[in-house]
Amino acid sequence: MRLSDEDFVPHYALGLDYGTNSCRALIIDLADGREIAEHTFDYPGGTLGVLLDPSDPHVARQDPRDYLAGLEAVITGAIAAARTSRPGFTPADIIGIGVDTTGSTVLPVDRDGTPLALLPEFTDDLAAHTWLWKDHTAHAEAAAITEAARVQRPHYLAKCGGIYSSEWFWAKIWHCRNTAPGVFAAAHSWVELCDWLPAVLTGETRPEKLRRSVCAAGHKAMFNASWGGLPDQEFLGSLDPALADLRDRLYDEAWPSDVRAGGLSEEWARKTGLRPDTTVAVGAFDAHMGAVGAGVGEGRLVKILGTSTCDIMVSPVGRALEDIPGVCGIVEGSVKSGHYGIEAGQSAVGDIFLWFVHNLAPDRYGTTPTERYAALEREAAKLAPGESGLLALDWNNGNRTILVDQRLSGLLVGQTLYTQPHEIYRALIEATAFGALRIIERIEKYGVPVHEVINCGGLAEKNGLLMQLYADITGRPMKVARSSQTCALGAALFGAVAAGESRGGYANVEAAQNAACGLREKVYEPDAAAHAVYRELYALYATLHDAFGTREGATNLHHVMKDLLSLRERARRAT
Amino acid sequence: MRLSDEDFVPHYALGLDYGTNSCRALIIDLADGREIAEHTFDYPGGTLGVLLDPSDPHVARQDPRDYLAGLEAVITGAIAAARTSRPGFTPADIIGIGVDTTGSTVLPVDRDGTPLALLPEFTDDLAAHTWLWKDHTAHAEAAAITEAARVQRPHYLAKCGGIYSSEWFWAKIWHCRNTAPGVFAAAHSWVELCDWLPAVLTGETRPEKLRRSVCAAGHKAMFNASWGGLPDQEFLGSLDPALADLRDRLYDEAWPSDVRAGGLSEEWARKTGLRPDTTVAVGAFDAHMGAVGAGVGEGRLVKILGTSTCDIMVSPVGRALEDIPGVCGIVEGSVKSGHYGIEAGQSAVGDIFLWFVHNLAPDRYGTTPTERYAALEREAAKLAPGESGLLALDWNNGNRTILVDQRLSGLLVGQTLYTQPHEIYRALIEATAFGALRIIERIEKYGVPVHEVINCGGLAEKNGLLMQLYADITGRPMKVARSSQTCALGAALFGAVAAGESRGGYANVEAAQNAACGLREKVYEPDAAAHAVYRELYALYATLHDAFGTREGATNLHHVMKDLLSLRERARRAT
């Protein structure tokens, strides 16, 4: 390779990461992946950025105004920070921008791509706002889609784990049609947040023109090239003719994130100081870009541990890959071009601990949540495996993989009159680890070996007890990605790949990972004695998992959690 | 009836009630049952009077010194209070003393009836102290007794619900023999606390001489006149030859509490100011005397609601009565002469709430337990049946009736990320109500109709939400006994019956109840709409009850709680 002047000019990329409660920007130096500046913005709306409905715990919406306010704030904030940390830095040296967001997080938009929530007539209508990933109002529609596909189009289901989720694109849109027909009628189209934000940056937000992410399309909207893109008219029409109509106003093509969505608009160049026409990559979901930032590759599972978790694997397109029942999705190019992206995950991990610490840990563990977390972890770490006598199911927010059922709930068994909060806290961590093991076993069973587990996200960095328990329970070393911002790092890397090697970016995702990704020194090694005990506890977990979560086997308690939810809904309707 | 001078002399009786954490004395006026004075004494030893072993949560012992200190304190305290409340009162007008205690609460004693714990060489030996009712260390021995009786003497088991409990006489003694052979060898005999205290008052504590309670003997020691008293030598010898030897040093006869145990000794008359030779009635268990104080009778179930509960019924000896599987005991004369006493109960009720309020209710519900109870009750009362989506099993301390299994544990299902402490609190109350309903259904199924339910104990008086939920869940009105001290009242009534009509007492228990017992005005009536929802929740409770609590049916999860306990024990042994 010949060196050119270009090689000696510092090059940077900008990653934008839109989470559940906040968004952030990260600027990296492409020479070594060093993170030179970042800026975070907490969404001001609702409760920690989420619009809730006190009468229905399934509702979780967001205000698009928060995204726009955050977009400007984090880009200008990160640039200002970079000027301080790196003298001589100029935003003109940023060659590419990548964007990741939560998903399926969908916005109803008008003909121009303007979110309905921004129009005066819909300002107060929750249904016109963004339907956040964790909105579970559409469970009935999800069940109906699953049922229809099971009968009519089983190959659709096979790619999304066998069950269509209430968290996903079509279920949410259909639920809007069923419960807020005025909003549905006013929506010219529906856009994933990860598609809308790059569109905003490029200035081309018209639904038919903006470039849709294959990651979002494939994992959430049943888009697949092998059956001609989105689900066909006939199938959608069998659900509701209005969905078949909508299909015409959606898209036929979807793109991986190593591709340009467009160039930065003059307007956003002005607002931010970035160069006009700076490459904006096609967006993708946080977990997928986070997995790239953490170093995902063949045989290398990335676990993104946050309020919920995503488990991401890839498998080369050339190798035969079965459909994996109960795994959220298998989509070509959703993580890396030339690979199937495999996504699994747990609906709640950190959220369960958050719930416990905020609601059930008394003040003797500390007066702030931070103090309580620390004290619970310290006390829980003193326990031996099995010593609490407790066992929990990690389903307080349903089960995303491998049961794909939002209508499951938490369970705790083994309490005595002496059970202590830190014992329960440990049992909850263990439950999430058992859930994690179940996912690894499922993926391996279907021919995708897991040689290495790399963790990232806040829990991986901060909760040493959790990491050790994951090692002890899975019987595998737990490694931790070097970056604290793997999602934003991954987004920046995609920005640099989409910009291309000729502009000082990277030739492809592998090259980007080689340059910019790494692991921390600390590896959590499994303890053999602990693992032996946990094999026994895991067998009990599996018994309860199957009894309450499936209709299979002799011990069928599958109806119990459903019946409780039905009774709850009736009670809520009555009051 | 001719009136004599005697009729115009005020007559009183003294009831002594020995609970888990304290003892009390109550003085009543026999004319109308009015409670004129009382005095309470908290046992100073251990944790709230209970000696614990940090390494084994099953251990619960007591120090006999606390009983003796309390005996003098409460009698003299109540007499002093009576002198104030009733000018002219003199202790010489107390014609009878009754005693009730917890049970099976057993003491190893020497040849003189002195508890081994009072001897210098055993002062520090927990096994030489009193084995409190809720000591569950003997679960293995209880299981072995059950198994042996199932094969050799099924009629023994039929009278105690089909399963011998770890809380009972022989299991505890055998466990002492197995784990503390030195104590066992030093024990000339073993005495129930309810037999030992009257013996102390009469001055005749020699094990062969003191009068044993048929209530304790029949319910806990498998004593039955129909098979010649205690279990036979051969059976006991098959368990352990040492138990067969012990049988010779126990008793052949047992007595109801309307009979004199003896007269007050000179020593105790001196200590207290009572008349020497004042009638001391044969003792009995708190629940049985409490049931009499609450007005138990044919068709009238008394529920004594405390840390645990006892459900007491009677059925006339003349009427055919089947054995009732899973009901703790059926013993002739244990409650009233001429009736079978039927005892059932729940191993933990108030104790479950106590555990929750002390460990899992955060400070936003109040900084003291009293404040937290009040706030939890207030918030929980606002919920509709089924609204929490939660369901619990009330087995944090095992299940006394109808599963008779200490090796069961608590369970909570239905938690989400939004579940609040007061929702769990309500689910725990509901769980105990479901357990209560299961007992009523079992008793009725075997031919003993329950026409009326009378509640007594602290929870019945103080927890209006609990009483209303019991009414809504059982579909029956919940009445509350007038007295706050039904156990001590019942004990006093037995003192007066044992003294006899000729000395100013009562002719029999019915006459005593007619004179002294009553109900409060407030009756909790069931709400039909709530009851309808609770029938559905109860069906789910029954499903979990049978799945986790029995080996019957297709949904057999019976092993889960046992396996967790085994793992816990292994972990504790290892650390």
Coordinates of C-alpha atoms in Angstrom, one line a residue, chain A residues 52 57 59 134 348 351-352 355-356 358-364 384-391 395-397 409-421 423-424 533 536-537 540 543-544 547-548 554-557 559-561 563-564 567-568 570-572 575, chain B residues 52 57 59 134 348 351-352 355-356 358-364 384-391 395-397 409-421 423-424 533 536-537 540 543-544 547-548 554-557 559-561 563-564 567-568 570-572 575:
Chain A
L52 CA -46.2 6.4 30.3
P57 CA -48.2 -0.5 32.2
V59 CA -47.4 1.8 27.2
K134 CA -40.5 -1.7 25.1
A348 CA -35.1 -7.3 31.3
D351 CA -34.3 -3.3 34.8
I352 CA -35.1 -6.2 37.2
W355 CA -37.0 -2.5 40.1
F356 CA -35.7 -4.4 43.1
H358 CA -35.9 1.0 44.0
N359 CA -38.9 -0.9 45.5
L360 CA -37.8 -3.7 47.8
A361 CA -34.4 -2.9 49.2
P362 CA -34.9 -1.2 52.6
D363 CA -32.8 1.7 53.8
R364 CA -30.5 -0.3 55.9
A384 CA -22.3 -19.5 48.4
P385 CA -24.1 -20.9 45.3
G386 CA -27.4 -22.4 46.6
E387 CA -27.0 -20.9 50.0
S388 CA -30.0 -18.6 49.8
G389 CA -32.4 -21.5 48.9
L390 CA -33.9 -19.1 46.4
L391 CA -34.6 -19.5 42.7
W395 CA -39.4 -12.7 33.3
N396 CA -40.5 -9.5 35.0
N397 CA -40.7 -8.0 31.5
S409 CA -44.0 -12.6 34.5
G410 CA -41.5 -12.9 37.4
L411 CA -41.4 -15.7 39.9
L412 CA -39.5 -16.2 43.1
V413 CA -39.5 -19.4 45.1
G414 CA -37.8 -20.6 48.2
Q415 CA -38.5 -17.7 50.6
T416 CA -38.5 -18.4 54.3
L417 CA -39.2 -16.1 57.2
Y418 CA -35.4 -15.4 57.3
T419 CA -34.9 -14.5 53.6
Q420 CA -32.9 -11.3 53.2
P421 CA -33.0 -8.7 50.4
E423 CA -30.3 -13.1 49.0
I424 CA -33.2 -12.1 46.6
V533 CA -23.7 -26.4 42.1
E536 CA -28.1 -28.4 39.7
L537 CA -29.8 -25.0 40.2
L540 CA -34.4 -26.5 38.5
T543 CA -38.0 -27.2 35.1
L544 CA -39.7 -24.0 36.1
A547 CA -43.5 -25.6 33.3
F548 CA -44.5 -21.9 33.3
A554 CA -46.1 -33.1 31.9
T555 CA -45.7 -30.1 34.2
N556 CA -47.8 -27.6 32.3
L557 CA -48.4 -24.4 34.3
H559 CA -51.7 -20.8 31.9
V560 CA -50.9 -19.5 35.4
M561 CA -49.1 -16.3 34.4
D563 CA -54.5 -16.0 33.9
L564 CA -53.0 -13.6 36.4
L567 CA -57.4 -11.0 35.9
R568 CA -55.2 -7.9 36.3
R570 CA -60.1 -7.1 34.0
A571 CA -59.5 -5.5 37.4
R572 CA -57.9 -2.4 35.8
T575 CA -61.6 0.4 38.3
Chain B
L52 CA -31.5 -19.1 67.6
P57 CA -32.6 -21.5 60.7
V59 CA -33.5 -24.0 65.5
K134 CA -41.5 -23.8 65.8
A348 CA -47.0 -18.7 59.3
D351 CA -44.9 -14.0 60.6
I352 CA -45.0 -13.7 56.8
W355 CA -40.9 -10.7 57.6
F356 CA -42.1 -8.6 54.6
H358 CA -39.1 -5.8 58.3
N359 CA -37.1 -6.8 55.2
L360 CA -38.8 -5.7 52.0
A361 CA -40.9 -2.6 52.7
P362 CA -38.8 0.5 51.9
D363 CA -38.8 3.6 54.1
R364 CA -41.2 5.5 51.8
A384 CA -59.2 -4.5 43.4
P385 CA -59.1 -8.3 43.5
G386 CA -56.7 -9.5 40.8
E387 CA -55.4 -6.0 40.1
S388 CA -51.9 -6.7 41.3
G389 CA -51.4 -9.6 38.9
L390 CA -49.7 -11.4 41.8
L391 CA -50.2 -14.7 43.5
W395 CA -45.5 -21.5 52.9
N396 CA -42.5 -19.3 54.1
N397 CA -42.6 -21.5 57.3
S409 CA -41.2 -22.6 51.1
G410 CA -42.7 -19.4 49.8
L411 CA -43.5 -18.5 46.3
L412 CA -44.5 -15.3 44.5
V413 CA -45.5 -15.2 40.9
G414 CA -46.6 -12.4 38.6
Q415 CA -44.0 -9.7 39.3
T416 CA -43.4 -7.1 36.6
L417 CA -41.0 -4.2 36.6
Y418 CA -43.8 -2.1 38.1
T419 CA -44.8 -4.3 41.0
Q420 CA -45.1 -2.3 44.2
P421 CA -44.5 -3.4 47.8
E423 CA -49.2 -5.1 46.0
I424 CA -47.0 -7.9 47.3
V533 CA -62.8 -12.9 41.2
E536 CA -60.7 -17.6 39.9
L537 CA -57.5 -16.7 41.8
L540 CA -54.8 -20.8 40.4
T543 CA -53.0 -25.4 41.0
L544 CA -49.7 -24.1 42.4
A547 CA -48.1 -28.7 41.8
F548 CA -45.5 -27.7 44.4
A554 CA -49.8 -34.2 36.0
T555 CA -48.1 -31.0 37.2
N556 CA -45.6 -32.4 39.6
L557 CA -43.1 -29.8 40.8
H559 CA -39.3 -31.7 44.1
V560 CA -38.4 -28.0 43.4
M561 CA -38.7 -26.6 46.9
D563 CA -34.1 -29.5 46.1
L564 CA -33.6 -25.9 46.9
L567 CA -28.8 -27.2 48.0
R568 CA -29.1 -24.6 50.8
R570 CA -25.1 -28.3 51.4
A571 CA -24.0 -24.8 50.9
R572 CA -24.3 -24.0 54.6
T575 CA -19.2 -22.6 54.4

